[in-house]
GROMACS .gro file of C-alpha atoms in nm:
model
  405
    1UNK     CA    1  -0.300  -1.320  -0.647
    2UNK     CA    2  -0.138  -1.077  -0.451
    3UNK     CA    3   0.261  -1.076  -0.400
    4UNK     CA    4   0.378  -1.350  -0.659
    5UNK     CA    5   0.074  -1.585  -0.471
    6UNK     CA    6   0.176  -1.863  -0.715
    7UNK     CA    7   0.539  -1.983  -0.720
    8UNK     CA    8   0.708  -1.886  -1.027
    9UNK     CA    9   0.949  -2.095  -1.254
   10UNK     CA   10   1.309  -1.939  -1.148
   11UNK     CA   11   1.448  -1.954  -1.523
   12UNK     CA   12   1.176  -1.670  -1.563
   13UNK     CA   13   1.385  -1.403  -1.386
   14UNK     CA   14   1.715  -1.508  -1.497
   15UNK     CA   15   1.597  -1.496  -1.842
   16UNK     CA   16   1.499  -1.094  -1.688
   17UNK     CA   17   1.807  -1.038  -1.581
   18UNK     CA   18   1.988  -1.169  -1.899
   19UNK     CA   19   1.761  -0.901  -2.104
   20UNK     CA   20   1.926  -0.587  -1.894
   21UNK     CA   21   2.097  -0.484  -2.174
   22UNK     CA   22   1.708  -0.501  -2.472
   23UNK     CA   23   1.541  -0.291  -2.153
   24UNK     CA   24   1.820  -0.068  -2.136
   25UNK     CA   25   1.764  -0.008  -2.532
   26UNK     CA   26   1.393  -0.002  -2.502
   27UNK     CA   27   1.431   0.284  -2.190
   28UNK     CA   28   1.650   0.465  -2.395
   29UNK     CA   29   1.357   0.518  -2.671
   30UNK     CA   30   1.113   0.615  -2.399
   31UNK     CA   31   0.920   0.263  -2.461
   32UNK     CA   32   0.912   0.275  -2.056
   33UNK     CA   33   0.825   0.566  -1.960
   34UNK     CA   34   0.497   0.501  -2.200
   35UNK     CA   35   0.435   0.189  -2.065
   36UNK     CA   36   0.436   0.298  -1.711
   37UNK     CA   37   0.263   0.590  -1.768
   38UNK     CA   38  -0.131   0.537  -1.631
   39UNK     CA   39  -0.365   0.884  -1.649
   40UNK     CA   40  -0.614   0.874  -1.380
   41UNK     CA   41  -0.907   1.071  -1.637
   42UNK     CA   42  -1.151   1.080  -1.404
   43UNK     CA   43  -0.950   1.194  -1.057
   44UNK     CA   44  -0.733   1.433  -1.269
   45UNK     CA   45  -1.096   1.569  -1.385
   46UNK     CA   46  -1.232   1.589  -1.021
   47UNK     CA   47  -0.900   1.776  -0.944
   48UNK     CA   48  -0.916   2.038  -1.226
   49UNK     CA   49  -1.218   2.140  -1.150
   50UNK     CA   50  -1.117   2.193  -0.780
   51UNK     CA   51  -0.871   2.390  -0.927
   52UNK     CA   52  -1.126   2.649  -1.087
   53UNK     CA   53  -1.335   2.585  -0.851
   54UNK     CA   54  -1.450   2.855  -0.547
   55UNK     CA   55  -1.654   2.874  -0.239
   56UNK     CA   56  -1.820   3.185  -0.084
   57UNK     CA   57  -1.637   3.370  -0.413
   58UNK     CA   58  -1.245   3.278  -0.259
   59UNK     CA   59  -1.051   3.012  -0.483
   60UNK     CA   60  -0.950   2.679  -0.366
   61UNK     CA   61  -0.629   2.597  -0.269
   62UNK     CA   62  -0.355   2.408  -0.458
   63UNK     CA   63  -0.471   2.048  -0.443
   64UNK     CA   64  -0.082   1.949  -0.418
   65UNK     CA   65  -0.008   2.200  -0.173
   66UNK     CA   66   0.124   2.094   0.174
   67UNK     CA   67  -0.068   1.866   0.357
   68UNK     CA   68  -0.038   2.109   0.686
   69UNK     CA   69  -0.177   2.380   0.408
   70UNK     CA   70  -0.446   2.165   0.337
   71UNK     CA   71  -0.521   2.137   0.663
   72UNK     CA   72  -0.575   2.435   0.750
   73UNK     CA   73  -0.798   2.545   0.487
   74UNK     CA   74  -1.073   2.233   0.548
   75UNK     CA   75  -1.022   2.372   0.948
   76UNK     CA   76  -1.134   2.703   0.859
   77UNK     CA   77  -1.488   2.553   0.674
   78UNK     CA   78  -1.804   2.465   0.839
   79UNK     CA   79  -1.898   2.137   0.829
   80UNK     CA   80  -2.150   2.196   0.581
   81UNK     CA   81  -1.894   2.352   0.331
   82UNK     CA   82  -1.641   2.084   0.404
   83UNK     CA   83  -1.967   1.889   0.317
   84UNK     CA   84  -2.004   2.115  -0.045
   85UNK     CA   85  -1.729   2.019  -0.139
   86UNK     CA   86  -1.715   1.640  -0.073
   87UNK     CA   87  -1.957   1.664  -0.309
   88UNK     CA   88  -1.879   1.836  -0.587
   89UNK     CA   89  -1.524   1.721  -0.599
   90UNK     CA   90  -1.542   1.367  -0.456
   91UNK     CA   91  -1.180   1.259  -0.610
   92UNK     CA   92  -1.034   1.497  -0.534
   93UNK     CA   93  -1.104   1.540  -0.193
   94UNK     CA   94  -1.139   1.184  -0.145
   95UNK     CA   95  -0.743   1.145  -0.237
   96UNK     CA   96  -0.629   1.492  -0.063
   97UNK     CA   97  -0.378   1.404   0.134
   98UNK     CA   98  -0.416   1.726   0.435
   99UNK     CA   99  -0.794   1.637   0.423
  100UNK     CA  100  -0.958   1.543   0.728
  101UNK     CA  101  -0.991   1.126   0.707
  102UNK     CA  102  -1.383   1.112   0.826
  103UNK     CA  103  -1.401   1.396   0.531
  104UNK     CA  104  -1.166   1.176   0.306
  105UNK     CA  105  -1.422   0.857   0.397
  106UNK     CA  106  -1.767   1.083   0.312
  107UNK     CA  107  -1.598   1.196  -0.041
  108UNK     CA  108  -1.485   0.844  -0.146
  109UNK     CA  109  -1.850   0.703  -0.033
  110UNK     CA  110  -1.967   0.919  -0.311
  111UNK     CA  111  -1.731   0.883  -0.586
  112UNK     CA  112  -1.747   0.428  -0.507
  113UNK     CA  113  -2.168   0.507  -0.548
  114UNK     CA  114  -2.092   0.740  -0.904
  115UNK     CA  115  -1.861   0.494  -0.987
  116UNK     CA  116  -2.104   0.191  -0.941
  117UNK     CA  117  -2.421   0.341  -1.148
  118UNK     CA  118  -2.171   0.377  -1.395
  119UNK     CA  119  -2.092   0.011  -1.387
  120UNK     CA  120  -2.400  -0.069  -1.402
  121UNK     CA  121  -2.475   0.089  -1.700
  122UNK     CA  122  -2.195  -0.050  -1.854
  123UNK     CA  123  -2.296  -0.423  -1.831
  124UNK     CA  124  -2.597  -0.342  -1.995
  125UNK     CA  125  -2.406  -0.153  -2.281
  126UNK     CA  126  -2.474  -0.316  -2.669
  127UNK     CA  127  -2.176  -0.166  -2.733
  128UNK     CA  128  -1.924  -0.420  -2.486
  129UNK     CA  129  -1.828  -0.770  -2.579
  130UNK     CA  130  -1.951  -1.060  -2.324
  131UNK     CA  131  -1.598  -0.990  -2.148
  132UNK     CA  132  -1.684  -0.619  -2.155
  133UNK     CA  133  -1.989  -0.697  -1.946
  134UNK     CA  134  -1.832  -0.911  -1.728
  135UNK     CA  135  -1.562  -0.680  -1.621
  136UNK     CA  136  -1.838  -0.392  -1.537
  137UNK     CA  137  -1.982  -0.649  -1.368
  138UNK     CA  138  -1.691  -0.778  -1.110
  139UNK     CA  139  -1.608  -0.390  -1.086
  140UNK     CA  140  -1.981  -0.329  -1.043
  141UNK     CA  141  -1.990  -0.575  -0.743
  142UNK     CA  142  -1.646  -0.461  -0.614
  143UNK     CA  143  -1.809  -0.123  -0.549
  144UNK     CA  144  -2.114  -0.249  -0.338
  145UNK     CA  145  -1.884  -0.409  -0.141
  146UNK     CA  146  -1.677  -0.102  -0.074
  147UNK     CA  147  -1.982   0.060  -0.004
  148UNK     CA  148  -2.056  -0.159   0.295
  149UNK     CA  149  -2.141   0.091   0.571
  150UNK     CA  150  -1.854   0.109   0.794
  151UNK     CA  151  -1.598   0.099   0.554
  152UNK     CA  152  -1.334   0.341   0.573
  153UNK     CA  153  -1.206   0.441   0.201
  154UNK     CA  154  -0.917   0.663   0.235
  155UNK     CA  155  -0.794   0.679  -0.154
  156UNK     CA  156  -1.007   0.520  -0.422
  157UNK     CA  157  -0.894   0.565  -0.799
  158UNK     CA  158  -1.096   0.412  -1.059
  159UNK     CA  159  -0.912   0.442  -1.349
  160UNK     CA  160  -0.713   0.176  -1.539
  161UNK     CA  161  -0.709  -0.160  -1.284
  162UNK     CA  162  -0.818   0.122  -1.000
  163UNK     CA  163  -0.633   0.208  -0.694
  164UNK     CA  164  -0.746   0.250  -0.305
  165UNK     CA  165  -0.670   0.181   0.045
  166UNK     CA  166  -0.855   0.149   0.346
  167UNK     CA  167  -0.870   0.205   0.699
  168UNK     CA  168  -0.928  -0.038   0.986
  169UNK     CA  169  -0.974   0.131   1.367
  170UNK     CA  170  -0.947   0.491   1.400
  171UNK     CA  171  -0.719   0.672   1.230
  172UNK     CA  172  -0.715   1.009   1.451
  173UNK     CA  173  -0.709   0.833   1.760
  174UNK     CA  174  -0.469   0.578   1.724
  175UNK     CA  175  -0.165   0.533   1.914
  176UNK     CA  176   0.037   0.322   1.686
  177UNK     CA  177  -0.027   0.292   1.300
  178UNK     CA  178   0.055   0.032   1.091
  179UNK     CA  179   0.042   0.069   0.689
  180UNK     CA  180   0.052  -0.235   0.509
  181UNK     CA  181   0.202  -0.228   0.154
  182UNK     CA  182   0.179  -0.530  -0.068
  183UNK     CA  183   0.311  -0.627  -0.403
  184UNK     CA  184   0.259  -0.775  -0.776
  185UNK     CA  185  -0.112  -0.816  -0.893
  186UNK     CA  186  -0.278  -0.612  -0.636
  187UNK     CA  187  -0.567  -0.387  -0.724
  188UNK     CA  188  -0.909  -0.311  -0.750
  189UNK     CA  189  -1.028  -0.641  -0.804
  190UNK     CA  190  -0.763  -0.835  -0.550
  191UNK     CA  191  -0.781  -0.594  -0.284
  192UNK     CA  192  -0.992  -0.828  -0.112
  193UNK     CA  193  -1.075  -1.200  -0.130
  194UNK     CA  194  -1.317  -1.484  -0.018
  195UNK     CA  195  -1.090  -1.762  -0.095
  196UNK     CA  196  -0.716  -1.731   0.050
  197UNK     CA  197  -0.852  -1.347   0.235
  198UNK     CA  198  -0.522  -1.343   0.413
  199UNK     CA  199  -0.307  -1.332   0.081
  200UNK     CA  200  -0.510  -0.993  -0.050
  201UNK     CA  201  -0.484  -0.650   0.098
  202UNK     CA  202  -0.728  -0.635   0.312
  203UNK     CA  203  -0.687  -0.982   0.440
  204UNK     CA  204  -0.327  -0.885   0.564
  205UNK     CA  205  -0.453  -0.569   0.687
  206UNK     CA  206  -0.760  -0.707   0.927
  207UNK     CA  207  -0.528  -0.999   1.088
  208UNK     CA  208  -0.272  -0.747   1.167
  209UNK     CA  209  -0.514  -0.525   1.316
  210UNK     CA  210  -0.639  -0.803   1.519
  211UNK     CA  211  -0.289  -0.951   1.624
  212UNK     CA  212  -0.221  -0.619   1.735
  213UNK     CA  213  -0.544  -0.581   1.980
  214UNK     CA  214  -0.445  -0.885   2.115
  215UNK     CA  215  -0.077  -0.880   2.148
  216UNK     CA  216  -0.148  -0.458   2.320
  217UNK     CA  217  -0.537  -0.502   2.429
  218UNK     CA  218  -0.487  -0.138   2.569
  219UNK     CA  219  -0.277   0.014   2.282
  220UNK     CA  220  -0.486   0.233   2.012
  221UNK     CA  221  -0.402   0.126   1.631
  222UNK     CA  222  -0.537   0.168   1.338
  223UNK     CA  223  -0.367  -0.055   1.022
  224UNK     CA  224  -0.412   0.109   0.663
  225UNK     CA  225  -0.412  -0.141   0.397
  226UNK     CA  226  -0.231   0.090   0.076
  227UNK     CA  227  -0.318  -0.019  -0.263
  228UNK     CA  228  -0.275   0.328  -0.405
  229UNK     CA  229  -0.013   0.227  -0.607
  230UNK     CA  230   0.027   0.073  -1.009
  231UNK     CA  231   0.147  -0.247  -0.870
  232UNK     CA  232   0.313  -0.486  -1.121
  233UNK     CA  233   0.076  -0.724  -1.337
  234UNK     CA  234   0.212  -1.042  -1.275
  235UNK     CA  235   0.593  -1.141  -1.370
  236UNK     CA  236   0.749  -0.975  -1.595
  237UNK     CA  237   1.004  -0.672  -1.627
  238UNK     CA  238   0.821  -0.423  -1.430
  239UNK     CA  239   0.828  -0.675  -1.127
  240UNK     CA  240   1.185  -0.704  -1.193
  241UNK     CA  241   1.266  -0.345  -1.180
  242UNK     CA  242   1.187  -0.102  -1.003
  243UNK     CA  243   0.998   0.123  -1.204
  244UNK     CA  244   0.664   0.082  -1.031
  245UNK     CA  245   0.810   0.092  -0.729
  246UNK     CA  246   0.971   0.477  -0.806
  247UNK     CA  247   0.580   0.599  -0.854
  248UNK     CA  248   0.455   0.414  -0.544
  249UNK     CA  249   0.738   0.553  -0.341
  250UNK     CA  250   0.636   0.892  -0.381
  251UNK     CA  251   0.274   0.849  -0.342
  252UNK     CA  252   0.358   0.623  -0.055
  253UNK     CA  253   0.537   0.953   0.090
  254UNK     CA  254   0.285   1.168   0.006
  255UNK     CA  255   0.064   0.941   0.216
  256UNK     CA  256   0.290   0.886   0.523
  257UNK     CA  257   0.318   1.345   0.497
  258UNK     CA  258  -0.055   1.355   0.546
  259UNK     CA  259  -0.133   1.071   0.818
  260UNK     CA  260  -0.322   1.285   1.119
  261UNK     CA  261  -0.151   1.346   1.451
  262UNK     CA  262   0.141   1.244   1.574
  263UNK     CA  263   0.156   0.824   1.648
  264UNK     CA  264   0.448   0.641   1.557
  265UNK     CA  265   0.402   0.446   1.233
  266UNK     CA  266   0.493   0.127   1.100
  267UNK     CA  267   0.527   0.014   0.754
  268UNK     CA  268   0.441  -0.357   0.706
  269UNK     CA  269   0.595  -0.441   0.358
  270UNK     CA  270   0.519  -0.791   0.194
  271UNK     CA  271   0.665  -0.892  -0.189
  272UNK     CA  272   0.731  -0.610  -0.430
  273UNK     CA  273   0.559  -0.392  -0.158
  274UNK     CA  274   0.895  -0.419   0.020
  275UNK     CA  275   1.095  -0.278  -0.345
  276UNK     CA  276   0.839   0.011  -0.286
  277UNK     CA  277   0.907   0.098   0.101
  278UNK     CA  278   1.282   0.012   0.051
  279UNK     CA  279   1.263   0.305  -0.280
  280UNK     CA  280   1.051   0.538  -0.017
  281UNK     CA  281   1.277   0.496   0.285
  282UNK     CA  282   1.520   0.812   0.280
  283UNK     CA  283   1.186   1.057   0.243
  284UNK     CA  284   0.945   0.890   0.496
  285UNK     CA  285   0.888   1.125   0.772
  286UNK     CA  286   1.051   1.091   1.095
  287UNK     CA  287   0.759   0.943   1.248
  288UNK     CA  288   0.817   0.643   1.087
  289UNK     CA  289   0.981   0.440   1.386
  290UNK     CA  290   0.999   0.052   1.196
  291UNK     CA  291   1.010  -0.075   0.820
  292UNK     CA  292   0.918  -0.442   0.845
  293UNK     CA  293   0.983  -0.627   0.509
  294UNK     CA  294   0.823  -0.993   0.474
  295UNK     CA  295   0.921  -1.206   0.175
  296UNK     CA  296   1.107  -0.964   0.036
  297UNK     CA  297   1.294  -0.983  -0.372
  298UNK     CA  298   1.528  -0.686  -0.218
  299UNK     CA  299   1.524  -0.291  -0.146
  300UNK     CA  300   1.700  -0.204  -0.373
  301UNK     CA  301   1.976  -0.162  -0.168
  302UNK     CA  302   2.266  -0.337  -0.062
  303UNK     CA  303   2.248  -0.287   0.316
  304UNK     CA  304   1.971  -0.125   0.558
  305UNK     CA  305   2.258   0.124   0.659
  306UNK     CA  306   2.213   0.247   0.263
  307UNK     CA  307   1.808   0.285   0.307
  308UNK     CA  308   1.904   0.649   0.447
  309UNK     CA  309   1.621   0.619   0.684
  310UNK     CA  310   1.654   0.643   1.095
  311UNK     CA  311   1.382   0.423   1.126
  312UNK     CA  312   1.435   0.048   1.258
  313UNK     CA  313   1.428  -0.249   0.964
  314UNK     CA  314   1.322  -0.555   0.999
  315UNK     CA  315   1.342  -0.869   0.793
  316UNK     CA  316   1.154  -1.213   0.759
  317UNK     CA  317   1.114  -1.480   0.514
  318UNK     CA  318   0.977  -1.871   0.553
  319UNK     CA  319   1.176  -2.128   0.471
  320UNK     CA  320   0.930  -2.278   0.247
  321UNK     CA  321   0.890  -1.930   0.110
  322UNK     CA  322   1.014  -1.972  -0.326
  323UNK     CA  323   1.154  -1.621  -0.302
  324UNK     CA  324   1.446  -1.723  -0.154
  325UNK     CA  325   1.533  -1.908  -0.449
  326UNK     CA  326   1.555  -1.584  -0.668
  327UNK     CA  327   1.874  -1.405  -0.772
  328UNK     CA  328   1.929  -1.151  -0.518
  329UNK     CA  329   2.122  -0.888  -0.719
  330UNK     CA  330   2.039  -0.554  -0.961
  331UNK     CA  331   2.204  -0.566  -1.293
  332UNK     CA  332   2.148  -0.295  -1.577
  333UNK     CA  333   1.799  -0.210  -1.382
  334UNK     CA  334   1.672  -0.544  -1.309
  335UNK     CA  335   1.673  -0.726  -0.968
  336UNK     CA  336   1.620  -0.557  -0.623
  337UNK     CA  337   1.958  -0.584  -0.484
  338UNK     CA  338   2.078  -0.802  -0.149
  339UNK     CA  339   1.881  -1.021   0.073
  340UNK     CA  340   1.729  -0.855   0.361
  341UNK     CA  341   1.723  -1.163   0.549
  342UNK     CA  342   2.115  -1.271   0.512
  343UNK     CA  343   2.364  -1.136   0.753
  344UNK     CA  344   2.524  -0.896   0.540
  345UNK     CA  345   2.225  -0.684   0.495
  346UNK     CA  346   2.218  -0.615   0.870
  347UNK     CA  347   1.819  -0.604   0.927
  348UNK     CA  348   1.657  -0.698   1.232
  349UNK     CA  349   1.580  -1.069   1.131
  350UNK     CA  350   1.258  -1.183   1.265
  351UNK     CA  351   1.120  -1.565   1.263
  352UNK     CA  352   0.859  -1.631   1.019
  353UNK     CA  353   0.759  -2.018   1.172
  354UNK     CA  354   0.463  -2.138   1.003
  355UNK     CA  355   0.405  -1.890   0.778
  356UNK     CA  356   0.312  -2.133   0.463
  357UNK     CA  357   0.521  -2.027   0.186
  358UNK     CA  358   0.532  -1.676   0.044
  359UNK     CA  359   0.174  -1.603   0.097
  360UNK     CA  360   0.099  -1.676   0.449
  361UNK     CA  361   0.304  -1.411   0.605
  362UNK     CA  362  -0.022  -1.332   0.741
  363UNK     CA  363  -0.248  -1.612   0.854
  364UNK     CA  364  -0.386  -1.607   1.200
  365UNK     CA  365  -0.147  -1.846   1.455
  366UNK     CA  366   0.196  -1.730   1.291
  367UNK     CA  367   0.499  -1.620   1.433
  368UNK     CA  368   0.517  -1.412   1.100
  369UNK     CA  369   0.227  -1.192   1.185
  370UNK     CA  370   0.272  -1.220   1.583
  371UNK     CA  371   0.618  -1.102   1.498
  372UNK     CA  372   0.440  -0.831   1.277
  373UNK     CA  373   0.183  -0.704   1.521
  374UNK     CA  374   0.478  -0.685   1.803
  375UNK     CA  375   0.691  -0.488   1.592
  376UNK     CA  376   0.362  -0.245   1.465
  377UNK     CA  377   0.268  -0.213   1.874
  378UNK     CA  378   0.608  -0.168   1.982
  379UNK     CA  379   0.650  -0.472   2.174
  380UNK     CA  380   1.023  -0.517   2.056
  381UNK     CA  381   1.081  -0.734   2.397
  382UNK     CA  382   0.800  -0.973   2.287
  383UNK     CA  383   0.951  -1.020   1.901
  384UNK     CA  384   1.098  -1.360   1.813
  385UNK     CA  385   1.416  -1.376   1.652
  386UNK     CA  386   1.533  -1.635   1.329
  387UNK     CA  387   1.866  -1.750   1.443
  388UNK     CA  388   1.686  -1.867   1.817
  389UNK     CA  389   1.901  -1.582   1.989
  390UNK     CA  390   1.861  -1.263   2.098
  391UNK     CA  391   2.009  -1.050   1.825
  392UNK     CA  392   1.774  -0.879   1.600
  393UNK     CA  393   1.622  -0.761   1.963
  394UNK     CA  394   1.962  -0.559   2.045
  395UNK     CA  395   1.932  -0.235   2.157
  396UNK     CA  396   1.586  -0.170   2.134
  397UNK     CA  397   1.373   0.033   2.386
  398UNK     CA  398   1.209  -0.239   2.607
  399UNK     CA  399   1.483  -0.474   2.552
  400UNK     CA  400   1.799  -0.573   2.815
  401UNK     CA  401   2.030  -0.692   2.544
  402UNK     CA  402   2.329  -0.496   2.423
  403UNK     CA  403   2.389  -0.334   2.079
  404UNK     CA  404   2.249  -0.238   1.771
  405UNK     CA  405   2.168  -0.427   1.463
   0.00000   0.00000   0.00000
């Protein structure tokens, strides 16, 4: 389940944080830098042969060249060439950040359809044990369903447990843009759910986009739900340190560098997700106007002042939420740092009232995601504070209090 959806026994991360001496051993030998290390075969194919690739006899540009360089070169193609190449290097241009999005959609389309026929194959292959079979199968399924028309597949990454995110409302019209990050246990498989939909990606990312319609009918949004990230696979040292988040930092970055035109962005950070955005902060682009963190472990940080980000931060957390009950501190690599909700840490404390433990932060009727959606609009005036005052509203545009959190 996505974001530590079952609660954990607490003797589980202190016995984490009593090991911060074996994982400093075991870094020192490299053991982590193996066992983080995740090559994407098949995208890292798609992108080398971009890289000897051509059209009309001129070479390609540097797949990790500036977005704005990127840019440029799909504005100066035809349609049909962009078209070319969606097609003959479907990764790659399906994960380009500079790419145009609709272009980014149409390449993605075609790698999820390559990707199913080769599913299918697979759970029909003598070769694969029962399990085998079934996994081809789920991933199989997981495809069609990605494949839906409508869907808007901004990054897809099928190798390992698969990465991807998704785009709901229109991306180079919106006004506002929300990206929702989320933590342990999400990937190809959880990115969406029947059962529980609010606690998975795409869940969280739909019921903001609707709170948001109806908290600023008139407002444009669009609300990207990231999984384009290694999250962490349940608990365990990786969700204790911040390892994964370091990786999904930078290709959160390289995300938020990319975005189309020039809307003010949000980052809507839930679990571990909020490790990754608090890691990110000091390189997100100025654009980025809020970081609000839901049932956050830590930042990795011990105050918001120390994020080294200009952007507003915002806090929240449940009282029935478990995550309260782990040890905010980092020691020898492991733990996130302070609370984000205590005093001390001097975020924007919003109330999360009915939010149903640590995975509801999202479920329709909340003051968690009412809270979320105001924040994501800008509706700052409209936001409900924890402490039943007025303080985590202070100073901001739309507001008549005094201050600044």
């Amino acid at each position: 389940m996505t974001s530590f959806d079952t609660s954990p026994q607490l003797n589980v991360w202190r016995a984490l944080l009593a090991l911060a001496v074996v994982f400093v051993m075991l870094a020192t030998t490299g053991w982590t830098a193996l066992h983080a290390h995740r090559e994407s075969t098949a995208l890292q194919a798609s992108l080398a042969k971009w890289r000897h690739g051509s059209i009309h006899g001129l070479h390609l540009p540097d797949p990790a060249a500036a977005p704005a360089r990127l840019s440029r070169f799909f504005t100066s193609l035809s349609p049909e060439d962009q078209g070319r190449l969606a097609h003959r290097y479907p990764l790659a241009v399906g994960n380009m950040n500079g790419a145009p999005v609709a272009l980014r959609y149409r390449a993605n389309h075609i790698a999820l359809d390559q990707q199913r026929k080769v599913e299918k194959k697979r759970m029909h292959d003598s070769r694969l044990s029962a399990a085998g079979h079934q996994d081809a199968g789920r991933r199989m399924h997981r495809y069609e369903s990605l494949l839906t028309p409508g869907r808007q597949i901004l990054a897809f990454d099928p190798e390992g447990s698969g990465r991807i995110a998704e785009v709901f409302g229109n991306l180079n019209e919106a006004q506002r843009i929300s990206v929702v990050v989320p933590g342990v246990d999400t990937d190809l498989l959880t990115f969406q759910k029947t059962s529980r939909q609010y606690t998975a990606p795409v869940g969280m990312a739909k019921a903001l986009y609707a709170a948001e319609r109806t908290q600023s009918p008139m407002t444009r949004t669009a609300v990207i739900a990231w999984a384009d990230y290694t999250a962490p696979d349940g608990l365990g040292v990786d969700a204790a340190t911040g390892l994964r988040a370091e990786d999904g930092a930078v290709r959160l970055n390289a995300l938020l560098g990319g975005l189309p035109g020039r809307a003010p962005v949000t980052m809507v950070c839930h679990s571990y997700g909020s490790v990754v955005c608090g890691v990110a902060a000091h390189a997100m682009p100025r654009r980025v106007t809020d970081i609000a963190v839901a049932a956050s472990p830590g930042m990795r940080v011990s105050s918001a002042s120390h994020l080294g980000t200009g952007a507003r931060v915002w806090a929240m957390r449940d009282a029935t939420d478990w995550i309260q009950d782990v040890p905010y501190l980092e020691l020898g690599g492991l733990g996130h740092g302070a609370d984000p909700v205590s005093s001390a840490f001097g975020a924007r404390v919003l109330s999360a009232r009915d939010a149903q433990g640590h995975a509801g932060y999202f479920q329709p009727g909340t003051d968690s995601l009412r809270n979320l959606a105001d924040v994501a609009v800008g509706a700052y005036g409209a936001v409900t504070c924890a402490r039943e005052n007025d303080t985590c509203r202070a100073g901001v545009p739309g507001t008549t209090t005094a201050g600044r959190a």
